[in-house]
Amino acid sequence: MPKPCIFSGISRRGLIGALTLLPALSESLLPSRAQGAASGDPLPSWNGGAAKRSITNFVDRVTREGSADFVPAAARIATFDNDGTLWVEHPVYAQMAFALDRVKALAPLHPEWKDKQPFKAVLEGDMKTLAASGEHGMAELVMATHAGMTTEEFEKIVRDWFVTARHPRFKRPYIELSYQPMIELLAYLRANGFKTYIVSGGGIEFMRPISERVYGVPPEQVIGSSIKTRFEMRDGRPELLRLPEVNFINDKGGKPVGINEFIGRRPIAAFGNSDGDLEMLQWTTLAGGVSLGLIVHHTDAVREYAYDRDTSFGRLDKALDAAAINKWTVVDMKDDWNRVFAFQ
Amino acid sequence: MPKPCIFSGISRRGLIGALTLLPALSESLLPSRAQGAASGDPLPSWNGGAAKRSITNFVDRVTREGSADFVPAAARIATFDNDGTLWVEHPVYAQMAFALDRVKALAPLHPEWKDKQPFKAVLEGDMKTLAASGEHGMAELVMATHAGMTTEEFEKIVRDWFVTARHPRFKRPYIELSYQPMIELLAYLRANGFKTYIVSGGGIEFMRPISERVYGVPPEQVIGSSIKTRFEMRDGRPELLRLPEVNFINDKGGKPVGINEFIGRRPIAAFGNSDGDLEMLQWTTLAGGVSLGLIVHHTDAVREYAYDRDTSFGRLDKALDAAAINKWTVVDMKDDWNRVFAFQ
């Protein structure tokens, strides 16, 4: 029986019809989280089970010169979903927390929001009414908080938020809530000649300011959902203005589309955790040739969260069935990871 | 007085509302054109004038550690227009020649084209009627020739065309009609830590099959115009189907938009040749910080072509005026290049 969920009316698609970009955070504000392990084992936070073996076996096969499965370095493309695959997505996506915080921060400039849904619900903490506003309500929140400024201005807003915001359960900055085993995996793949990409339903300009710091992934290797922008010369200065209009939703069938548009090569490895990643895994693994598909299964309510088929954030249902059929690796977070976060 | 032009009704925007991608051509079919010079001078095809000095001075400033203008390697992004900047765009864009050839090749499957414009005009070689069909006509040709197949199928069509097609004046494959000085410039920038991107109004999936071979630019560093695609599982195989619908026009104000979406960093150097590159040059050079803007001016009717304000392919008018105001380097093809093509 589905677990009752306050946000059951809100899909990722509805949440994220907007979002952004540009360079990385200033070195002094946030610690780097992208380093690999210094020990001999490049994946020390992974227990030595079938999941870990499937990864190291795959990497051995595609990197060993003379192997029948050898893949030249230029074609070693690996794509990673972000929310729930590389960092925490419960109780709500980080970007949703950002949008709600922005509504509160902007409320003094918008006295009309006190009487206007879904803003009223946000300001009063009325999550039930907010959830009832559905995708349309969420789109309104995103457009009100993610558009109407230049790309540079939005980048600064995002950067500042990541410095001050805290996760409600772990009481830490969101960038500390990336999964240590996945950070190690990213570094391990790069050490083996892979180019690692983030391919997220989340906003491209919401992730880019932190992707290098947190994951060692530069902004040009981040693919995500986006709103439209318009070029303008303003007082002799070139600007891109963020418009309240969806450009692209990089989720579900949109993921192969985004991968094809941004990269122009088919990945040989893809990593996800939800039904939003199903098509990316199909695109990566079902066209012939050696490949790796992997799904992070959230099974650890003690150290993180446990959920799959019955959740509004990161529902894993069809993709879990497909994993069995297609022999994708399913990571049991509780059993396969000896550590979830670096701080644990 | 504007020179009469058979294609005066056709803009690049109209021509290219479509187009595509994927890996590079098979090694055996085409020679590599992306190597730099072996001599001590990394730019041997450039005469030693102000244009060449502006390039080498800029590179010296941004790469010398301790220099006030030093730029870390990760931020050394250089963007190059393609048609008319890296290779020949007259008498018509290569992609337009491709579209016309495709109409002829597909005609036996479309008997109705014999009586239907603009296809009839193409089949009869009636360029006047074709030109009169304007942007709408061109869009019809593009959709009929660039959509309705999978991305893999289109890649093969493009690849095959580049092997067999010949430029009407030079009687050589189009990939031999890249400018040797620009090939050297791409290699010189990469040798100095730059990441080089193609940012073209042309179709992203038309350029990607040859970009590595011709320019040393991998598919993931090619940005261009595109049509929409849709993911489908067909008989258990994942496919992206090319749809007859414009996705993005990467020209004029679209260039900064595309750069921002794909790269997420502002370039520090931009290279173009026409008004379609104006906004990219503004975005790159007018936001403060050290930068280089450069325009290739076609002044050499003997070795290539001579045109600027009065042409339908690569019109250089506003951007030429802006170059003087903004101190962009203007390359006089005749005086600044001692060689245009590698075969000369």
XYZ file of C-alpha atoms in Angstrom:
688
model
C 0.000 0.000 0.000
C 1.438 3.394 -0.944
C 2.833 5.324 1.964
C 0.808 8.520 2.410
C 2.973 11.391 1.278
C 2.364 15.066 1.677
C 3.964 15.700 -1.699
C 2.237 12.930 -3.564
C 0.868 15.344 -6.146
C 4.281 16.693 -7.079
C 6.509 14.998 -9.595
C 10.065 15.907 -10.379
C 8.824 17.036 -13.749
C 6.554 19.507 -12.085
C 9.144 20.710 -9.662
C 11.861 21.402 -12.084
C 10.831 23.294 -15.113
C 13.512 25.816 -14.438
C 17.053 26.341 -13.067
C 20.792 27.322 -13.934
C 24.724 27.628 -14.199
C 28.198 29.143 -14.359
C 31.566 28.713 -12.633
C 32.277 27.025 -9.328
C 32.010 28.429 -5.832
C 34.859 30.446 -4.464
C 37.519 28.181 -2.988
C 37.302 29.723 0.447
C 33.634 29.078 1.117
C 33.254 25.354 0.780
C 35.566 22.405 1.300
C 36.350 20.184 -1.644
C 34.496 16.865 -1.570
C 35.692 15.472 -4.863
C 38.927 13.801 -3.893
C 39.323 10.080 -4.308
C 40.738 7.737 -1.725
C 44.430 7.743 -0.930
C 44.578 4.048 0.008
C 45.311 1.192 -2.371
C 41.611 0.403 -2.746
C 40.059 3.116 -4.898
C 36.586 2.246 -3.544
C 37.146 1.886 0.226
C 33.557 2.812 1.156
C 32.211 -0.099 -0.899
C 31.910 -3.515 0.759
C 33.391 -6.303 -1.320
C 30.190 -7.781 -2.726
C 28.712 -8.358 -6.165
C 27.976 -4.662 -6.742
C 31.571 -3.597 -6.203
C 32.838 -6.499 -8.316
C 30.522 -5.590 -11.196
C 32.089 -2.133 -11.255
C 35.733 -3.160 -11.048
C 35.244 -6.016 -13.522
C 33.641 -3.639 -16.011
C 36.440 -1.096 -15.661
C 39.070 -3.813 -16.068
C 37.418 -5.095 -19.249
C 37.113 -1.753 -21.007
C 40.551 -0.437 -20.034
C 42.752 -3.486 -20.636
C 44.509 -2.999 -23.984
C 44.070 -6.017 -26.199
C 40.883 -7.032 -24.389
C 37.984 -7.799 -26.722
C 35.957 -5.250 -24.750
C 38.594 -2.518 -24.797
C 37.114 0.968 -25.244
C 39.344 3.921 -26.217
C 39.517 6.589 -23.516
C 37.667 9.157 -25.660
C 34.612 6.880 -25.746
C 34.605 6.157 -22.008
C 31.621 8.316 -21.163
C 29.881 7.756 -17.825
C 26.657 9.538 -16.880
C 25.338 10.001 -13.344
C 21.943 11.098 -12.175
C 22.276 13.558 -9.272
C 19.327 13.542 -6.819
C 19.267 10.216 -4.974
C 22.227 8.876 -6.958
C 25.002 11.239 -5.932
C 23.357 13.024 -3.001
C 20.308 13.009 -0.738
C 16.885 13.698 -2.278
C 14.717 13.244 0.846
C 12.634 14.599 2.443
C 12.517 16.804 -0.698
C 14.909 17.601 -3.557
C 17.525 20.191 -2.568
C 16.260 22.403 -5.346
C 12.758 22.314 -3.930
C 14.109 23.382 -0.544
C 15.899 26.173 -2.405
C 12.691 27.290 -4.135
C 10.760 27.379 -0.848
C 13.552 29.336 0.861
C 13.584 31.793 -2.030
C 9.839 32.379 -1.737
C 10.329 33.253 1.930
C 13.298 35.496 1.165
C 11.434 37.328 -1.606
C 8.126 37.647 0.258
C 8.791 41.213 1.524
C 9.020 42.325 -2.111
C 5.756 40.546 -2.931
C 3.087 41.527 -0.371
C 0.472 40.012 -2.716
C 1.882 36.525 -1.996
C 0.231 36.590 1.437
C -3.108 36.035 -0.256
C -2.029 34.157 -3.369
C -1.549 30.412 -3.694
C 0.714 28.566 -3.794
C 2.891 31.310 -2.238
C 0.522 31.685 0.732
C 0.922 27.987 1.541
C 4.701 28.243 1.448
C 4.753 31.289 3.710
C 2.364 29.678 6.195
C 4.180 26.322 6.110
C 0.955 24.718 4.885
C 2.506 21.782 3.065
C -0.833 20.105 2.473
C -2.198 22.998 0.424
C 1.153 23.334 -1.323
C 1.054 19.671 -2.322
C -2.515 20.105 -3.522
C -1.361 22.879 -5.868
C 0.327 20.128 -7.885
C 2.601 20.601 -10.845
C 1.035 23.896 -11.800
C 1.730 25.288 -8.338
C 5.295 24.060 -8.366
C 5.898 25.555 -11.800
C 4.657 28.876 -10.459
C 7.098 28.683 -7.553
C 9.988 27.787 -9.823
C 9.286 30.574 -12.276
C 8.911 33.114 -9.457
C 12.217 32.082 -7.893
C 14.385 30.957 -10.829
C 13.563 33.542 -13.511
C 13.589 37.309 -13.852
C 17.278 37.838 -13.217
C 20.500 37.459 -15.179
C 22.417 34.194 -15.197
C 25.174 35.821 -13.152
C 22.700 37.039 -10.544
C 21.103 33.621 -10.279
C 24.459 31.951 -9.891
C 25.240 34.169 -6.921
C 21.851 33.414 -5.340
C 22.476 29.670 -5.678
C 26.019 29.940 -4.374
C 24.914 31.912 -1.335
C 22.096 29.470 -0.596
C 24.436 26.483 -0.562
C 26.584 28.244 2.030
C 23.733 28.975 4.434
C 21.081 26.279 3.888
C 20.987 23.212 6.118
C 19.343 19.842 5.535
C 16.398 19.439 7.970
C 17.491 16.045 9.305
C 21.282 16.073 9.062
C 21.673 19.780 9.919
C 24.517 20.100 7.438
C 25.101 21.980 4.179
C 23.669 20.063 1.246
C 27.076 19.693 -0.345
C 28.127 17.490 2.582
C 25.240 15.140 1.811
C 26.820 13.607 -1.246
C 27.419 9.865 -1.023
C 31.038 9.062 -0.260
C 30.973 5.746 -2.205
C 29.763 7.594 -5.314
C 32.412 10.302 -4.913
C 34.964 7.487 -4.860
C 33.344 5.897 -7.909
C 33.493 9.157 -9.885
C 37.184 9.550 -9.052
C 37.888 5.880 -9.822
C 36.306 6.150 -13.260
C 38.180 9.364 -14.047
C 41.436 7.724 -12.940
C 40.635 5.077 -15.552
C 40.218 7.549 -18.362
C 36.454 8.075 -18.129
C 34.811 11.435 -18.669
C 32.156 11.746 -15.961
C 28.928 13.656 -16.583
C 26.017 14.585 -14.360
C 22.700 14.026 -16.165
C 19.984 15.239 -13.829
C 16.332 16.180 -13.882
C 17.427 19.048 -11.654
C 18.271 22.489 -12.930
C 21.496 22.806 -14.834
C 22.215 26.221 -13.327
C 21.392 25.003 -9.830
C 24.053 22.270 -9.988
C 26.855 23.920 -11.902
C 27.980 26.297 -9.156
C 28.804 23.308 -6.921
C 29.458 20.381 -9.278
C 33.208 20.848 -9.495
C 33.592 21.256 -5.766
C 31.359 18.390 -4.744
C 31.884 15.887 -7.548
C 34.960 17.009 -9.470
C 32.658 17.514 -12.460
C 33.223 20.806 -14.313
C 30.198 22.884 -15.402
C 30.516 21.811 -19.039
C 29.946 18.212 -17.953
C 26.656 18.956 -16.194
C 23.435 18.329 -18.130
C 20.106 19.240 -16.593
C 16.708 20.840 -17.003
C 16.664 24.473 -18.003
C 14.528 27.534 -18.551
C 14.954 29.738 -21.578
C 17.348 32.671 -21.571
C 17.595 35.732 -23.787
C 20.727 37.634 -24.761
C 20.652 41.392 -24.181
C 23.112 44.245 -24.232
C 22.306 46.299 -21.115
C 24.196 49.562 -20.706
C 26.935 48.173 -22.913
C 27.196 44.957 -20.938
C 26.221 41.552 -22.379
C 23.703 39.695 -20.226
C 21.608 36.555 -20.403
C 18.211 37.134 -18.855
C 16.427 34.140 -17.340
C 12.870 33.859 -18.681
C 9.827 32.252 -17.012
C 9.565 29.610 -19.707
C 10.641 25.978 -19.701
C 13.392 25.167 -22.187
C 14.063 21.484 -21.573
C 13.119 18.803 -19.045
C 16.045 16.451 -18.670
C 14.137 13.562 -17.122
C 12.904 10.143 -18.288
C 12.978 10.063 -22.123
C 14.582 13.507 -21.951
C 17.788 12.041 -20.566
C 18.881 10.229 -23.735
C 17.828 13.328 -25.667
C 19.957 15.551 -23.432
C 22.897 13.142 -23.530
C 22.756 13.046 -27.303
C 22.475 16.808 -27.606
C 25.205 17.723 -25.129
C 27.683 14.871 -25.555
C 26.969 13.400 -28.969
C 28.304 10.029 -27.921
C 26.516 7.136 -26.262
C 27.723 6.516 -22.684
C 29.127 3.101 -21.808
C 28.150 3.418 -18.149
C 25.101 4.992 -16.512
C 24.176 5.389 -12.862
C 20.741 6.216 -11.507
C 18.307 5.513 -8.710
C 14.780 6.100 -9.962
C 12.322 5.663 -12.805
C 13.525 9.003 -14.122
C 16.752 7.196 -15.045
C 15.173 4.236 -16.848
C 15.577 5.587 -20.374
C 19.160 6.715 -19.726
C 20.000 3.188 -18.593
C 18.261 1.692 -21.621
C 20.035 4.089 -23.988
C 23.377 3.222 -22.419
C 23.117 -0.535 -22.073
C 20.751 -1.944 -24.690
C 22.400 -0.891 -27.956
C 25.049 -3.589 -28.033
C 28.641 -3.389 -26.901
C 30.075 -3.580 -23.420
C 28.325 -1.379 -20.852
C 27.434 -1.003 -17.211
C 24.052 0.005 -15.813
C 23.756 0.604 -12.078
C 20.933 1.593 -9.755
C 21.353 2.866 -6.212
C 18.613 1.307 -4.094
C 17.803 3.282 -0.950
C 17.575 0.610 1.722
C 19.136 2.296 4.716
C 16.676 4.209 6.894
C 19.217 4.445 9.706
C 22.103 6.111 7.916
C 20.032 7.735 5.146
C 16.507 6.823 3.896
C 14.690 3.692 2.754
C 12.265 4.020 -0.167
C 11.563 2.697 -3.613
C 8.141 2.096 -5.180
C 6.107 4.329 -2.876
C 7.651 7.751 -2.725
C 7.157 11.036 -4.537
C 10.849 11.866 -4.620
C 12.870 9.285 -6.468
C 10.267 6.623 -7.118
C 12.002 3.386 -8.137
C 9.472 1.004 -9.630
C 9.728 0.297 -13.377
C 13.490 0.742 -13.322
C 13.813 -1.801 -10.505
C 11.897 -4.362 -12.557
C 13.998 -3.491 -15.613
C 17.207 -3.926 -13.624
C 16.450 -7.603 -13.045
C 15.631 -8.186 -16.704
C 18.614 -6.261 -18.075
C 21.174 -7.411 -15.513
C 21.845 -3.932 -14.217
C 23.737 -3.770 -10.953
C 21.484 -2.873 -8.016
C 23.364 -1.354 -5.105
C 21.872 -2.181 -1.719
C 22.861 0.942 0.141
C 22.706 -0.776 3.524
C 24.748 -3.817 2.575
C 27.021 -2.561 -0.180
C 28.218 0.677 1.391
C 30.192 0.685 4.639
C 29.813 4.448 4.750
C 27.153 6.710 3.235
C 28.463 10.195 4.015
C 32.040 11.342 4.528
C 31.118 12.709 7.961
C 29.810 9.381 9.258
C 24.801 48.727 -53.909
C 23.999 45.179 -52.878
C 25.258 42.559 -55.276
C 22.290 40.628 -56.729
C 22.284 37.194 -55.200
C 20.288 34.198 -56.197
C 19.907 33.231 -52.543
C 19.070 36.680 -51.216
C 15.844 35.459 -49.668
C 17.522 32.753 -47.646
C 19.118 33.429 -44.298
C 21.173 31.014 -42.266
C 18.322 30.971 -39.791
C 16.007 29.710 -42.471
C 18.426 27.196 -43.846
C 19.266 25.568 -40.634
C 16.343 24.723 -38.508
C 17.538 21.161 -38.337
C 20.595 18.921 -38.315
C 22.755 16.390 -36.129
C 25.559 14.179 -34.472
C 27.446 11.166 -33.031
C 30.967 9.691 -33.175
C 33.661 10.489 -35.690
C 34.227 9.074 -39.131
C 36.015 5.802 -39.481
C 39.774 6.320 -39.525
C 40.209 4.703 -42.892
C 37.924 6.959 -44.891
C 39.286 10.407 -44.330
C 42.717 11.825 -43.594
C 43.233 13.691 -40.356
C 43.389 17.465 -40.805
C 43.710 18.472 -37.182
C 47.428 18.288 -36.614
C 49.365 21.400 -35.689
C 52.605 22.473 -37.215
C 55.807 20.629 -36.522
C 58.031 23.674 -36.923
C 59.082 26.085 -34.177
C 56.394 28.578 -35.185
C 53.029 27.176 -34.127
C 51.272 29.455 -36.645
C 53.370 29.106 -39.836
C 50.482 29.918 -42.193
C 50.013 33.305 -40.545
C 52.056 36.242 -41.821
C 53.723 38.207 -39.032
C 51.371 41.165 -38.864
C 49.125 42.750 -36.249
C 46.559 39.931 -36.411
C 49.076 37.235 -35.585
C 50.625 39.404 -32.846
C 47.220 39.996 -31.243
C 46.777 36.245 -30.937
C 50.204 35.372 -29.570
C 50.201 38.364 -27.206
C 46.831 37.332 -25.828
C 47.937 33.736 -25.297
C 51.131 34.889 -23.606
C 49.200 37.134 -21.216
C 46.660 34.556 -20.096
C 49.096 31.648 -19.759
C 52.059 33.319 -17.995
C 51.859 32.408 -14.303
C 52.080 35.475 -12.132
C 50.793 37.695 -14.944
C 47.967 40.005 -13.879
C 45.947 38.553 -16.753
C 46.677 34.900 -15.953
C 43.661 32.622 -16.510
C 43.612 29.083 -15.055
C 43.539 26.395 -17.728
C 40.011 25.280 -16.794
C 38.670 28.731 -17.680
C 40.511 28.965 -21.006
C 37.462 28.429 -23.193
C 37.704 29.399 -26.870
C 34.694 29.283 -29.195
C 34.848 29.134 -32.993
C 32.125 29.673 -35.520
C 32.360 27.054 -38.288
C 31.018 28.209 -41.694
C 33.300 30.937 -43.032
C 35.488 30.913 -39.933
C 36.949 27.416 -40.022
C 35.960 26.340 -43.512
C 34.470 27.560 -46.794
C 30.854 28.774 -46.814
C 30.599 29.869 -50.464
C 28.968 29.496 -52.892
C 26.552 27.981 -50.304
C 26.929 26.437 -46.840
C 28.131 22.833 -46.983
C 24.976 21.801 -45.189
C 22.829 23.399 -47.860
C 24.730 21.464 -50.529
C 24.073 18.379 -48.410
C 20.333 19.111 -48.226
C 20.091 19.617 -52.001
C 22.010 16.405 -52.652
C 19.731 14.554 -50.283
C 16.616 15.789 -52.085
C 18.048 14.406 -55.328
C 18.993 11.110 -53.689
C 15.572 10.706 -52.085
C 13.564 11.789 -55.142
C 12.883 8.230 -56.417
C 11.095 7.545 -53.116
C 9.051 10.731 -53.490
C 7.508 10.876 -56.984
C 5.243 13.667 -55.728
C 8.277 15.986 -55.460
C 8.344 16.342 -59.234
C 5.302 18.582 -58.935
C 5.805 20.040 -55.490
C 7.843 23.120 -54.614
C 10.476 23.677 -53.414
C 11.475 20.084 -54.276
C 10.611 20.564 -57.946
C 13.010 23.510 -58.140
C 15.815 21.506 -56.584
C 15.298 18.582 -58.954
C 15.186 20.872 -61.971
C 18.177 22.925 -60.809
C 15.930 25.989 -60.818
C 17.815 28.009 -58.226
C 15.756 31.141 -58.837
C 12.503 29.464 -57.825
C 14.294 27.779 -54.938
C 15.562 31.115 -53.668
C 12.068 32.564 -54.033
C 10.717 29.848 -51.742
C 12.553 31.672 -48.928
C 12.921 30.477 -45.376
C 9.756 28.439 -45.504
C 11.028 26.536 -48.518
C 14.391 25.919 -46.941
C 12.774 24.691 -43.743
C 10.764 22.221 -45.824
C 13.929 20.927 -47.475
C 15.703 20.580 -44.161
C 12.850 18.732 -42.515
C 12.484 16.401 -45.509
C 16.189 15.568 -45.503
C 17.244 15.822 -41.836
C 14.288 14.259 -40.005
C 12.373 10.986 -40.088
C 15.282 8.696 -39.268
C 17.200 7.700 -36.155
C 20.253 9.631 -35.023
C 22.460 6.683 -35.984
C 20.970 6.519 -39.460
C 21.449 10.237 -39.960
C 25.037 10.042 -38.801
C 25.768 7.430 -41.448
C 24.099 9.535 -44.147
C 26.241 12.533 -43.187
C 29.400 10.471 -43.018
C 28.801 8.945 -46.446
C 28.055 12.349 -47.954
C 31.333 13.820 -46.734
C 33.196 10.995 -48.436
C 31.571 11.462 -51.853
C 30.561 15.141 -52.099
C 32.853 17.622 -53.849
C 32.939 21.403 -53.608
C 31.796 22.886 -56.947
C 34.801 25.201 -57.379
C 37.656 23.373 -55.656
C 36.534 19.870 -56.685
C 37.623 18.495 -53.333
C 35.893 16.924 -50.330
C 34.519 19.596 -48.014
C 36.735 18.468 -45.171
C 39.772 19.568 -47.188
C 38.319 23.065 -47.378
C 39.079 23.979 -43.802
C 41.425 26.935 -43.387
C 44.955 25.819 -42.565
C 45.713 28.951 -40.464
C 42.649 28.242 -38.313
C 43.596 24.571 -37.907
C 46.951 25.793 -36.639
C 45.229 28.291 -34.350
C 43.009 25.585 -32.825
C 46.043 23.393 -32.170
C 48.059 26.337 -30.796
C 45.313 27.224 -28.311
C 44.931 23.611 -27.188
C 48.717 23.355 -26.738
C 48.318 26.327 -24.395
C 45.672 24.682 -22.256
C 42.590 25.999 -24.015
C 39.470 23.929 -24.528
C 38.316 24.636 -28.084
C 34.622 24.578 -29.007
C 32.790 24.918 -32.280
C 29.738 27.177 -31.901
C 27.955 27.176 -35.222
C 24.619 28.100 -36.713
C 24.995 24.846 -38.606
C 23.486 21.574 -37.489
C 25.122 19.970 -34.510
C 24.642 16.467 -35.958
C 25.966 17.554 -39.342
C 29.298 18.687 -37.861
C 29.949 16.099 -35.174
C 30.799 13.196 -37.494
C 33.759 15.179 -38.876
C 34.729 17.670 -36.159
C 37.359 15.487 -34.522
C 38.951 14.543 -37.815
C 38.972 18.018 -39.329
C 39.472 20.246 -36.291
C 40.575 18.012 -33.446
C 37.340 18.982 -31.683
C 35.464 16.038 -30.118
C 31.680 15.790 -30.557
C 31.003 16.956 -27.001
C 32.684 20.271 -27.825
C 30.467 20.998 -30.819
C 27.466 23.294 -30.270
C 25.027 23.932 -33.078
C 21.453 24.210 -34.232
C 19.277 21.159 -33.728
C 15.935 19.578 -34.386
C 13.992 17.769 -31.695
C 14.486 14.070 -31.075
C 12.333 11.517 -29.279
C 13.475 8.457 -27.369
C 11.850 5.175 -28.320
C 12.384 1.500 -27.589
C 12.014 -0.256 -30.967
C 12.094 -4.032 -30.938
C 14.035 -3.902 -27.701
C 16.563 -1.436 -29.060
C 16.843 2.152 -27.780
C 16.634 4.755 -30.537
C 16.427 8.512 -30.871
C 14.099 9.479 -33.682
C 14.741 12.787 -35.439
C 11.549 14.863 -35.607
C 10.596 17.533 -38.163
C 10.580 20.257 -35.516
C 13.166 22.907 -34.716
C 14.738 22.557 -31.273
C 17.267 25.381 -31.168
C 18.799 27.902 -33.560
C 22.370 28.515 -32.504
C 22.881 31.787 -34.356
C 23.073 35.486 -33.431
C 21.653 35.915 -29.895
C 21.325 32.134 -29.776
C 25.098 31.725 -29.634
C 25.561 33.122 -26.109
C 22.468 31.139 -25.088
C 23.969 27.939 -26.522
C 27.385 28.640 -25.003
C 25.818 29.197 -21.617
C 23.673 26.075 -21.840
C 26.363 23.726 -23.114
C 29.494 25.069 -21.438
C 28.281 27.037 -18.448
C 31.364 29.234 -18.551
C 32.013 32.439 -20.454
C 34.680 32.025 -23.160
C 37.751 34.234 -23.036
C 38.292 34.041 -26.790
C 35.797 33.953 -29.655
C 36.334 33.646 -33.397
C 33.779 34.422 -36.080
C 33.331 35.899 -39.525
C 29.793 37.209 -39.845
C 26.954 39.066 -38.183
C 25.773 35.725 -36.837
C 28.798 35.853 -34.539
C 28.255 39.382 -33.217
C 26.531 38.388 -29.985
C 29.045 35.626 -29.281
C 31.846 38.173 -29.601
C 29.989 40.630 -27.368
C 29.290 37.942 -24.757
C 32.954 36.927 -24.776
C 34.691 40.284 -24.793
C 32.467 42.927 -23.193
C 31.947 41.567 -19.685
C 35.294 42.677 -18.267
C 38.455 40.657 -17.900
C 41.054 39.766 -20.482
C 39.659 38.422 -23.751
C 40.220 38.129 -27.469
C 37.639 38.715 -30.186
C 38.607 37.942 -33.765
C 36.856 38.193 -37.113
C 37.970 36.495 -40.316
C 37.417 38.928 -43.176
C 37.077 37.272 -46.562
C 39.241 39.429 -48.817
C 40.843 36.884 -51.103
C 38.883 36.164 -54.262
C 41.864 34.447 -55.819
C 42.617 31.798 -53.223
C 39.096 31.674 -51.699
C 36.302 34.294 -51.874
C 35.912 38.006 -51.236
C 32.701 39.197 -49.568
C 31.411 41.039 -46.548
C 28.388 43.368 -46.393
C 26.620 42.150 -49.542
C 26.263 38.414 -49.436
C 23.592 35.964 -48.311
C 26.069 33.485 -46.874
C 28.152 34.979 -44.118
C 27.135 38.625 -44.275
C 29.644 40.736 -42.311
C 28.208 44.167 -41.698
C 27.246 45.059 -38.113
C 30.003 42.871 -36.727
C 32.602 44.633 -38.902
C 31.501 47.989 -37.503
C 31.511 46.543 -33.996
C 35.023 45.186 -34.485
C 36.425 48.693 -34.921
C 34.608 49.978 -31.842
C 35.478 47.014 -29.619
C 39.057 46.526 -30.811
C 38.441 43.036 -32.115
C 41.142 41.650 -34.358
C 40.120 41.642 -38.016
C 42.008 39.096 -40.085
C 42.572 40.169 -43.664
C 42.587 36.765 -45.301
C 44.635 37.981 -48.265
C 47.322 39.772 -46.276
C 47.405 37.864 -42.994
C 47.414 34.303 -44.303
C 50.252 33.021 -46.484
C 48.187 29.915 -47.136
C 44.418 29.369 -47.040
C 44.095 25.608 -47.600
C 46.540 22.848 -46.768
C 46.534 21.725 -50.402
C 47.617 25.111 -51.768
